[in-house]
PDB file of C-alpha atoms and ligand atoms in Angstrom:
ATOM      1  CA  UNK A  72      -8.123 -29.447   8.480  1.00 77.00           C
ATOM      2  CA  UNK A  73     -10.238 -27.499  10.964  1.00 92.00           C
ATOM      3  CA  UNK A  74     -12.783 -24.940   9.724  1.00 98.00           C
ATOM      4  CA  UNK A  75     -12.692 -21.629  11.599  1.00 98.00           C
ATOM      5  CA  UNK A  76     -14.585 -18.348  11.570  1.00 98.00           C
ATOM      6  CA  UNK A  77     -12.964 -15.013  12.390  1.00 98.00           C
ATOM      7  CA  UNK A  78     -14.894 -11.795  12.974  1.00 98.00           C
ATOM      8  CA  UNK A  79     -13.167  -8.441  13.338  1.00 98.00           C
ATOM      9  CA  UNK A  80     -13.921  -4.723  13.372  1.00 98.00           C
ATOM     10  CA  UNK A  81     -11.660  -1.936  12.144  1.00 98.00           C
ATOM     11  CA  UNK A  82     -11.641   1.812  11.609  1.00 98.00           C
ATOM     12  CA  UNK A  83     -11.303   3.374   8.173  1.00 97.00           C
ATOM     13  CA  UNK A  84      -8.026   5.325   8.008  1.00 98.00           C
ATOM     14  CA  UNK A  85      -7.392   8.741   6.475  1.00 96.00           C
ATOM     15  CA  UNK A  86      -5.697   7.071   3.495  1.00 94.00           C
ATOM     16  CA  UNK A  87      -8.913   5.260   2.499  1.00 95.00           C
ATOM     17  CA  UNK A  88     -10.953   6.766  -0.282  1.00 92.00           C
ATOM     18  CA  UNK A  89     -14.342   5.602  -1.579  1.00 85.00           C
ATOM     19  CA  UNK A  90     -12.850   4.051  -4.739  1.00 90.00           C
ATOM     20  CA  UNK A  91     -10.659   1.730  -2.650  1.00 95.00           C
ATOM     21  CA  UNK A  92     -13.615  -0.483  -1.830  1.00 94.00           C
ATOM     22  CA  UNK A  93     -13.790  -1.796  -5.412  1.00 95.00           C
ATOM     23  CA  UNK A  94     -10.112  -2.727  -5.300  1.00 96.00           C
ATOM     24  CA  UNK A  95     -10.419  -4.315  -1.849  1.00 97.00           C
ATOM     25  CA  UNK A  96     -13.355  -6.461  -2.974  1.00 96.00           C
ATOM     26  CA  UNK A  97     -11.636  -7.464  -6.215  1.00 97.00           C
ATOM     27  CA  UNK A  98      -8.459  -8.530  -4.334  1.00 97.00           C
ATOM     28  CA  UNK A  99     -10.516 -10.299  -1.662  1.00 98.00           C
ATOM     29  CA  UNK A 100     -12.639 -12.207  -4.146  1.00 96.00           C
ATOM     30  CA  UNK A 101      -9.626 -13.246  -6.239  1.00 97.00           C
ATOM     31  CA  UNK A 102      -7.352 -14.224  -3.342  1.00 98.00           C
ATOM     32  CA  UNK A 103      -9.998 -15.828  -1.152  1.00 98.00           C
ATOM     33  CA  UNK A 104     -11.274 -18.007  -3.994  1.00 98.00           C
ATOM     34  CA  UNK A 105      -7.763 -19.454  -4.419  1.00 98.00           C
ATOM     35  CA  UNK A 106      -7.626 -20.257  -0.699  1.00 97.00           C
ATOM     36  CA  UNK A 107     -11.203 -21.537  -0.248  1.00 98.00           C
ATOM     37  CA  UNK A 108     -11.967 -18.675   2.105  1.00 98.00           C
ATOM     38  CA  UNK A 109     -15.481 -17.221   2.212  1.00 98.00           C
ATOM     39  CA  UNK A 110     -17.080 -14.375   4.126  1.00 98.00           C
ATOM     40  CA  UNK A 111     -18.843 -11.059   4.234  1.00 98.00           C
ATOM     41  CA  UNK A 112     -17.728  -7.436   4.526  1.00 98.00           C
ATOM     42  CA  UNK A 113     -19.722  -4.370   5.463  1.00 97.00           C
ATOM     43  CA  UNK A 114     -18.744  -0.794   6.197  1.00 96.00           C
ATOM     44  CA  UNK A 115     -19.968   2.751   6.590  1.00 94.00           C
ATOM     45  CA  UNK A 116     -18.043   6.032   6.577  1.00 91.00           C
ATOM     46  CA  UNK A 117     -16.151   5.097   9.764  1.00 95.00           C
ATOM     47  CA  UNK A 118     -15.896   1.351  10.301  1.00 97.00           C
ATOM     48  CA  UNK A 119     -15.442  -2.043   8.662  1.00 97.00           C
ATOM     49  CA  UNK A 120     -16.879  -5.320   9.933  1.00 98.00           C
ATOM     50  CA  UNK A 121     -15.672  -8.500   8.242  1.00 98.00           C
ATOM     51  CA  UNK A 122     -16.117 -12.224   8.691  1.00 98.00           C
ATOM     52  CA  UNK A 123     -13.660 -14.752   7.212  1.00 98.00           C
ATOM     53  CA  UNK A 124     -14.242 -18.518   7.224  1.00 98.00           C
ATOM     54  CA  UNK A 125     -12.051 -21.305   5.940  1.00 98.00           C
ATOM     55  CA  UNK A 126      -9.116 -23.420   7.094  1.00 98.00           C
ATOM     56  CA  UNK A 127      -7.343 -22.051  10.177  1.00 98.00           C
ATOM     57  CA  UNK A 128      -4.120 -21.724   8.195  1.00 98.00           C
ATOM     58  CA  UNK A 129      -5.677 -19.728   5.338  1.00 98.00           C
ATOM     59  CA  UNK A 130      -7.911 -17.527   7.507  1.00 98.00           C
ATOM     60  CA  UNK A 131      -4.960 -16.647   9.741  1.00 98.00           C
ATOM     61  CA  UNK A 132      -2.726 -15.834   6.765  1.00 98.00           C
ATOM     62  CA  UNK A 133      -5.353 -13.620   5.118  1.00 98.00           C
ATOM     63  CA  UNK A 134      -6.142 -11.861   8.383  1.00 98.00           C
ATOM     64  CA  UNK A 135      -2.464 -11.016   8.897  1.00 98.00           C
ATOM     65  CA  UNK A 136      -2.264  -9.590   5.383  1.00 98.00           C
ATOM     66  CA  UNK A 137      -5.426  -7.538   5.953  1.00 98.00           C
ATOM     67  CA  UNK A 138      -4.103  -6.330   9.326  1.00 98.00           C
ATOM     68  CA  UNK A 139      -1.107  -4.668   7.656  1.00 98.00           C
ATOM     69  CA  UNK A 140      -3.277  -2.778   5.156  1.00 98.00           C
ATOM     70  CA  UNK A 141      -2.917   0.968   5.683  1.00 97.00           C
ATOM     71  CA  UNK A 142      -6.462   1.661   4.493  1.00 98.00           C
ATOM     72  CA  UNK A 143      -7.760   0.769   7.940  1.00 98.00           C
ATOM     73  CA  UNK A 144      -6.514   0.680  11.550  1.00 98.00           C
ATOM     74  CA  UNK A 145      -7.406  -0.343  15.132  1.00 98.00           C
ATOM     75  CA  UNK A 146      -8.301  -3.895  14.149  1.00 98.00           C
ATOM     76  CA  UNK A 147     -10.093  -5.719  16.948  1.00 98.00           C
ATOM     77  CA  UNK A 148     -10.965  -9.420  16.767  1.00 98.00           C
ATOM     78  CA  UNK A 149     -14.541  -9.793  18.012  1.00 98.00           C
ATOM     79  CA  UNK A 150     -14.733 -13.568  17.720  1.00 98.00           C
ATOM     80  CA  UNK A 151     -12.618 -16.505  16.555  1.00 98.00           C
ATOM     81  CA  UNK A 152     -13.951 -20.045  16.746  1.00 98.00           C
ATOM     82  CA  UNK A 153     -13.971 -23.470  15.174  1.00 98.00           C
ATOM     83  CA  UNK A 154     -17.195 -24.086  13.288  1.00 98.00           C
ATOM     84  CA  UNK A 155     -18.869 -27.095  11.715  1.00 98.00           C
ATOM     85  CA  UNK A 156     -19.939 -25.445   8.486  1.00 98.00           C
ATOM     86  CA  UNK A 157     -19.683 -22.233   6.461  1.00 98.00           C
ATOM     87  CA  UNK A 158     -22.378 -19.559   6.687  1.00 98.00           C
ATOM     88  CA  UNK A 159     -21.161 -17.740   3.539  1.00 98.00           C
ATOM     89  CA  UNK A 160     -20.472 -20.602   1.114  1.00 96.00           C
ATOM     90  CA  UNK A 161     -21.601 -18.572  -1.914  1.00 94.00           C
ATOM     91  CA  UNK A 162     -19.396 -15.574  -1.203  1.00 96.00           C
ATOM     92  CA  UNK A 163     -15.618 -15.395  -1.493  1.00 96.00           C
ATOM     93  CA  UNK A 164     -16.223 -11.938  -0.104  1.00 96.00           C
ATOM     94  CA  UNK A 165     -19.851 -10.834  -0.060  1.00 95.00           C
ATOM     95  CA  UNK A 166     -20.906  -7.238   0.110  1.00 95.00           C
ATOM     96  CA  UNK A 167     -24.248  -5.422  -0.035  1.00 95.00           C
ATOM     97  CA  UNK A 168     -24.458  -2.108  -1.838  1.00 89.00           C
ATOM     98  CA  UNK A 169     -28.015  -1.135  -0.875  1.00 88.00           C
ATOM     99  CA  UNK A 170     -27.424   1.756   1.531  1.00 91.00           C
ATOM    100  CA  UNK A 171     -31.098   2.041   2.561  1.00 95.00           C
ATOM    101  CA  UNK A 172     -31.226  -1.601   3.667  1.00 96.00           C
ATOM    102  CA  UNK A 173     -27.886  -1.275   5.456  1.00 96.00           C
ATOM    103  CA  UNK A 174     -29.035   1.789   7.401  1.00 97.00           C
ATOM    104  CA  UNK A 175     -32.095  -0.154   8.625  1.00 97.00           C
ATOM    105  CA  UNK A 176     -29.982  -3.165   9.614  1.00 97.00           C
ATOM    106  CA  UNK A 177     -27.362  -0.981  11.341  1.00 97.00           C
ATOM    107  CA  UNK A 178     -30.181   0.635  13.342  1.00 97.00           C
ATOM    108  CA  UNK A 179     -31.599  -2.769  14.299  1.00 97.00           C
ATOM    109  CA  UNK A 180     -28.293  -4.024  15.737  1.00 97.00           C
ATOM    110  CA  UNK A 181     -26.808  -0.897  17.333  1.00 97.00           C
ATOM    111  CA  UNK A 182     -27.756   0.691  20.634  1.00 95.00           C
ATOM    112  CA  UNK A 183     -27.372   4.265  19.390  1.00 94.00           C
ATOM    113  CA  UNK A 184     -28.782   3.453  15.936  1.00 94.00           C
ATOM    114  CA  UNK A 185     -25.481   4.059  14.137  1.00 95.00           C
ATOM    115  CA  UNK A 186     -23.098   1.353  12.946  1.00 97.00           C
ATOM    116  CA  UNK A 187     -20.396   0.824  15.579  1.00 97.00           C
ATOM    117  CA  UNK A 188     -19.052  -2.745  15.454  1.00 98.00           C
ATOM    118  CA  UNK A 189     -16.737  -2.204  18.460  1.00 98.00           C
ATOM    119  CA  UNK A 190     -19.819  -1.814  20.666  1.00 97.00           C
ATOM    120  CA  UNK A 191     -21.838  -4.674  19.224  1.00 97.00           C
ATOM    121  CA  UNK A 192     -21.884  -8.087  20.901  1.00 97.00           C
ATOM    122  CA  UNK A 193     -19.947 -10.655  18.836  1.00 97.00           C
ATOM    123  CA  UNK A 194     -23.207 -12.529  18.347  1.00 98.00           C
ATOM    124  CA  UNK A 195     -25.021  -9.369  17.239  1.00 98.00           C
ATOM    125  CA  UNK A 196     -22.212  -8.493  14.820  1.00 98.00           C
ATOM    126  CA  UNK A 197     -22.362 -11.991  13.341  1.00 98.00           C
ATOM    127  CA  UNK A 198     -26.175 -11.930  13.069  1.00 98.00           C
ATOM    128  CA  UNK A 199     -25.969  -8.572  11.296  1.00 98.00           C
ATOM    129  CA  UNK A 200     -23.651 -10.139   8.691  1.00 98.00           C
ATOM    130  CA  UNK A 201     -26.044 -13.082   8.278  1.00 98.00           C
ATOM    131  CA  UNK A 202     -28.888 -10.661   7.533  1.00 98.00           C
ATOM    132  CA  UNK A 203     -26.668  -8.786   5.086  1.00 97.00           C
ATOM    133  CA  UNK A 204     -25.836 -12.136   3.454  1.00 97.00           C
ATOM    134  CA  UNK A 205     -29.550 -12.901   3.026  1.00 97.00           C
ATOM    135  CA  UNK A 206     -30.122  -9.488   1.462  1.00 96.00           C
ATOM    136  CA  UNK A 207     -27.115  -9.963  -0.827  1.00 95.00           C
ATOM    137  CA  UNK A 208     -28.360 -13.443  -1.834  1.00 93.00           C
ATOM    138  CA  UNK A 209     -31.783 -11.958  -2.697  1.00 92.00           C
ATOM    139  CA  UNK A 210     -30.229  -9.111  -4.658  1.00 90.00           C
ATOM    140  CA  UNK A 211     -28.199 -11.647  -6.637  1.00 86.00           C
ATOM    141  CA  UNK A 212     -31.290 -13.789  -7.332  1.00 86.00           C
ATOM    142  CA  UNK A 213     -33.286 -10.739  -8.468  1.00 87.00           C
ATOM    143  CA  UNK A 214     -30.490  -9.698 -10.826  1.00 82.00           C
ATOM    144  CA  UNK A 215     -30.307 -13.185 -12.274  1.00 71.00           C
ATOM    145  CA  UNK A 216     -34.087 -13.560 -12.598  1.00 55.00           C
TER     146      UNK A 216
HETATM  147  P1  LIG B 221      -3.469  -6.626  -5.310  1.00 64.28           P
HETATM  148  O1  LIG B 221      -4.896  -7.078  -5.244  1.00 64.28           O
HETATM  149  O2  LIG B 221      -2.757  -6.768  -6.610  1.00 64.28           O
HETATM  150  O3  LIG B 221      -3.404  -5.100  -4.831  1.00 64.28           O
HETATM  151  C1  LIG B 221      -4.161  -4.203  -5.520  1.00 64.28           C
HETATM  152  C2  LIG B 221      -3.795  -2.799  -5.109  1.00 64.28           C
HETATM  153  O4  LIG B 221      -4.337  -2.567  -3.805  1.00 64.28           O
HETATM  154  C3  LIG B 221      -2.346  -2.423  -4.998  1.00 64.28           C
HETATM  155  O5  LIG B 221      -1.794  -2.061  -6.214  1.00 64.28           O
HETATM  156  C4  LIG B 221      -2.419  -1.226  -4.073  1.00 64.28           C
HETATM  157  O6  LIG B 221      -2.800  -0.059  -4.774  1.00 64.28           O
HETATM  158  C5  LIG B 221      -3.539  -1.620  -3.181  1.00 64.28           C
HETATM  159  N1  LIG B 221      -3.012  -2.185  -1.965  1.00 64.28           N
HETATM  160  C6  LIG B 221      -2.651  -3.479  -1.780  1.00 64.28           C
HETATM  161  N2  LIG B 221      -2.270  -3.675  -0.534  1.00 64.28           N
HETATM  162  C7  LIG B 221      -2.359  -2.478   0.088  1.00 64.28           C
HETATM  163  C8  LIG B 221      -2.069  -2.033   1.390  1.00 64.28           C
HETATM  164  N3  LIG B 221      -1.598  -2.902   2.304  1.00 64.28           N
HETATM  165  N4  LIG B 221      -2.280  -0.738   1.703  1.00 64.28           N
HETATM  166  C9  LIG B 221      -2.754   0.119   0.767  1.00 64.28           C
HETATM  167  N5  LIG B 221      -3.035  -0.240  -0.495  1.00 64.28           N
HETATM  168  C10 LIG B 221      -2.837  -1.507  -0.828  1.00 64.28           C
HETATM  169  N6  LIG B 221      -7.517  -9.213   0.862  1.00 64.28           N
HETATM  170  C11 LIG B 221      -7.810 -10.520   0.710  1.00 64.28           C
HETATM  171  O7  LIG B 221      -7.050 -11.234   0.046  1.00 64.28           O
HETATM  172  N7  LIG B 221      -8.925 -11.069   1.272  1.00 64.28           N
HETATM  173  C12 LIG B 221      -9.814 -10.349   2.018  1.00 64.28           C
HETATM  174  O8  LIG B 221     -10.823 -10.872   2.489  1.00 64.28           O
HETATM  175  C13 LIG B 221      -9.526  -8.958   2.196  1.00 64.28           C
HETATM  176  N8  LIG B 221     -10.341  -8.184   2.930  1.00 64.28           N
HETATM  177  C14 LIG B 221      -9.997  -6.876   3.179  1.00 64.28           C
HETATM  178  C15 LIG B 221     -10.791  -6.110   4.026  1.00 64.28           C
HETATM  179  C16 LIG B 221     -10.433  -4.795   4.320  1.00 64.28           C
HETATM  180  C17 LIG B 221     -11.315  -3.994   5.249  1.00 64.28           C
HETATM  181  C18 LIG B 221      -9.262  -4.238   3.766  1.00 64.28           C
HETATM  182  C19 LIG B 221      -8.882  -2.808   4.092  1.00 64.28           C
HETATM  183  C20 LIG B 221      -8.476  -4.983   2.921  1.00 64.28           C
HETATM  184  C21 LIG B 221      -8.820  -6.306   2.612  1.00 64.28           C
HETATM  185  N9  LIG B 221      -8.043  -7.101   1.763  1.00 64.28           N
HETATM  186  C22 LIG B 221      -8.341  -8.428   1.595  1.00 64.28           C
HETATM  187  C23 LIG B 221      -6.913  -6.538   1.017  1.00 64.28           C
HETATM  188  C24 LIG B 221      -5.595  -6.897   1.652  1.00 64.28           C
HETATM  189  O9  LIG B 221      -5.329  -6.051   2.741  1.00 64.28           O
HETATM  190  C25 LIG B 221      -4.457  -6.751   0.615  1.00 64.28           C
HETATM  191  O10 LIG B 221      -4.475  -5.459   0.066  1.00 64.28           O
HETATM  192  C26 LIG B 221      -4.653  -7.739  -0.512  1.00 64.28           C
HETATM  193  O11 LIG B 221      -4.868  -9.033   0.004  1.00 64.28           O
HETATM  194  C27 LIG B 221      -3.416  -7.716  -1.410  1.00 64.28           C
HETATM  195  O12 LIG B 221      -3.729  -8.555  -2.458  1.00 64.28           O
HETATM  196  P2  LIG B 221      -2.708  -8.741  -3.654  1.00 64.28           P
HETATM  197  O13 LIG B 221      -1.361  -9.086  -3.095  1.00 64.28           O
HETATM  198  O14 LIG B 221      -3.355  -9.704  -4.598  1.00 64.28           O
HETATM  199  O15 LIG B 221      -2.580  -7.297  -4.217  1.00 64.28           O
END
């Protein structure tokens, strides 16, 4: 079965509140683990950027479920491709909490310095998530150590 990677951006809706993120991550980690889907999610006050990787069937099904979630809107697929391997094998849905690090990374990858995934190149958006993954991996190691 072919391995695919999907990258999309969305806008946080008025019905989203800060506590929702815990519930979203808990659902994502539980559901994605069952379906061998991995990935990374980041967001600020306005936007989400998420990468999902796994079998085409499972990634498509999860994306369609996510797309009908009223906590965000204006979903735009930035990239969808077959890939040879996973970039987020350790994360059923990774997430970095360190706001200071995120602000620096958002600045690095955005023309106006503020996180706006709709105006990032697909490659830039993906590279941002890879850097967030590395930071999240380090944070996990430091907590374990
Ligand atoms: P549960 O986890 O049991 O739902 C928990 C609670 O979440 C519900 O009681 C309800 O309060 C709330 N909820 C559930 N669905 C909705 C909805 N559509 N609108 C408003 N509130 C709701 N799910 C994944 O499985 N994998 C992912 O990678 C993933 N990523 C997400 C990324 C974003 C940016 C968002 C907004 C959501 C994401 N979700 C993801 C959540 C997804 O949209 C569904 O809510 C979830 O998959 C439902 O899981 P469940 O049936 O196990 O419900």
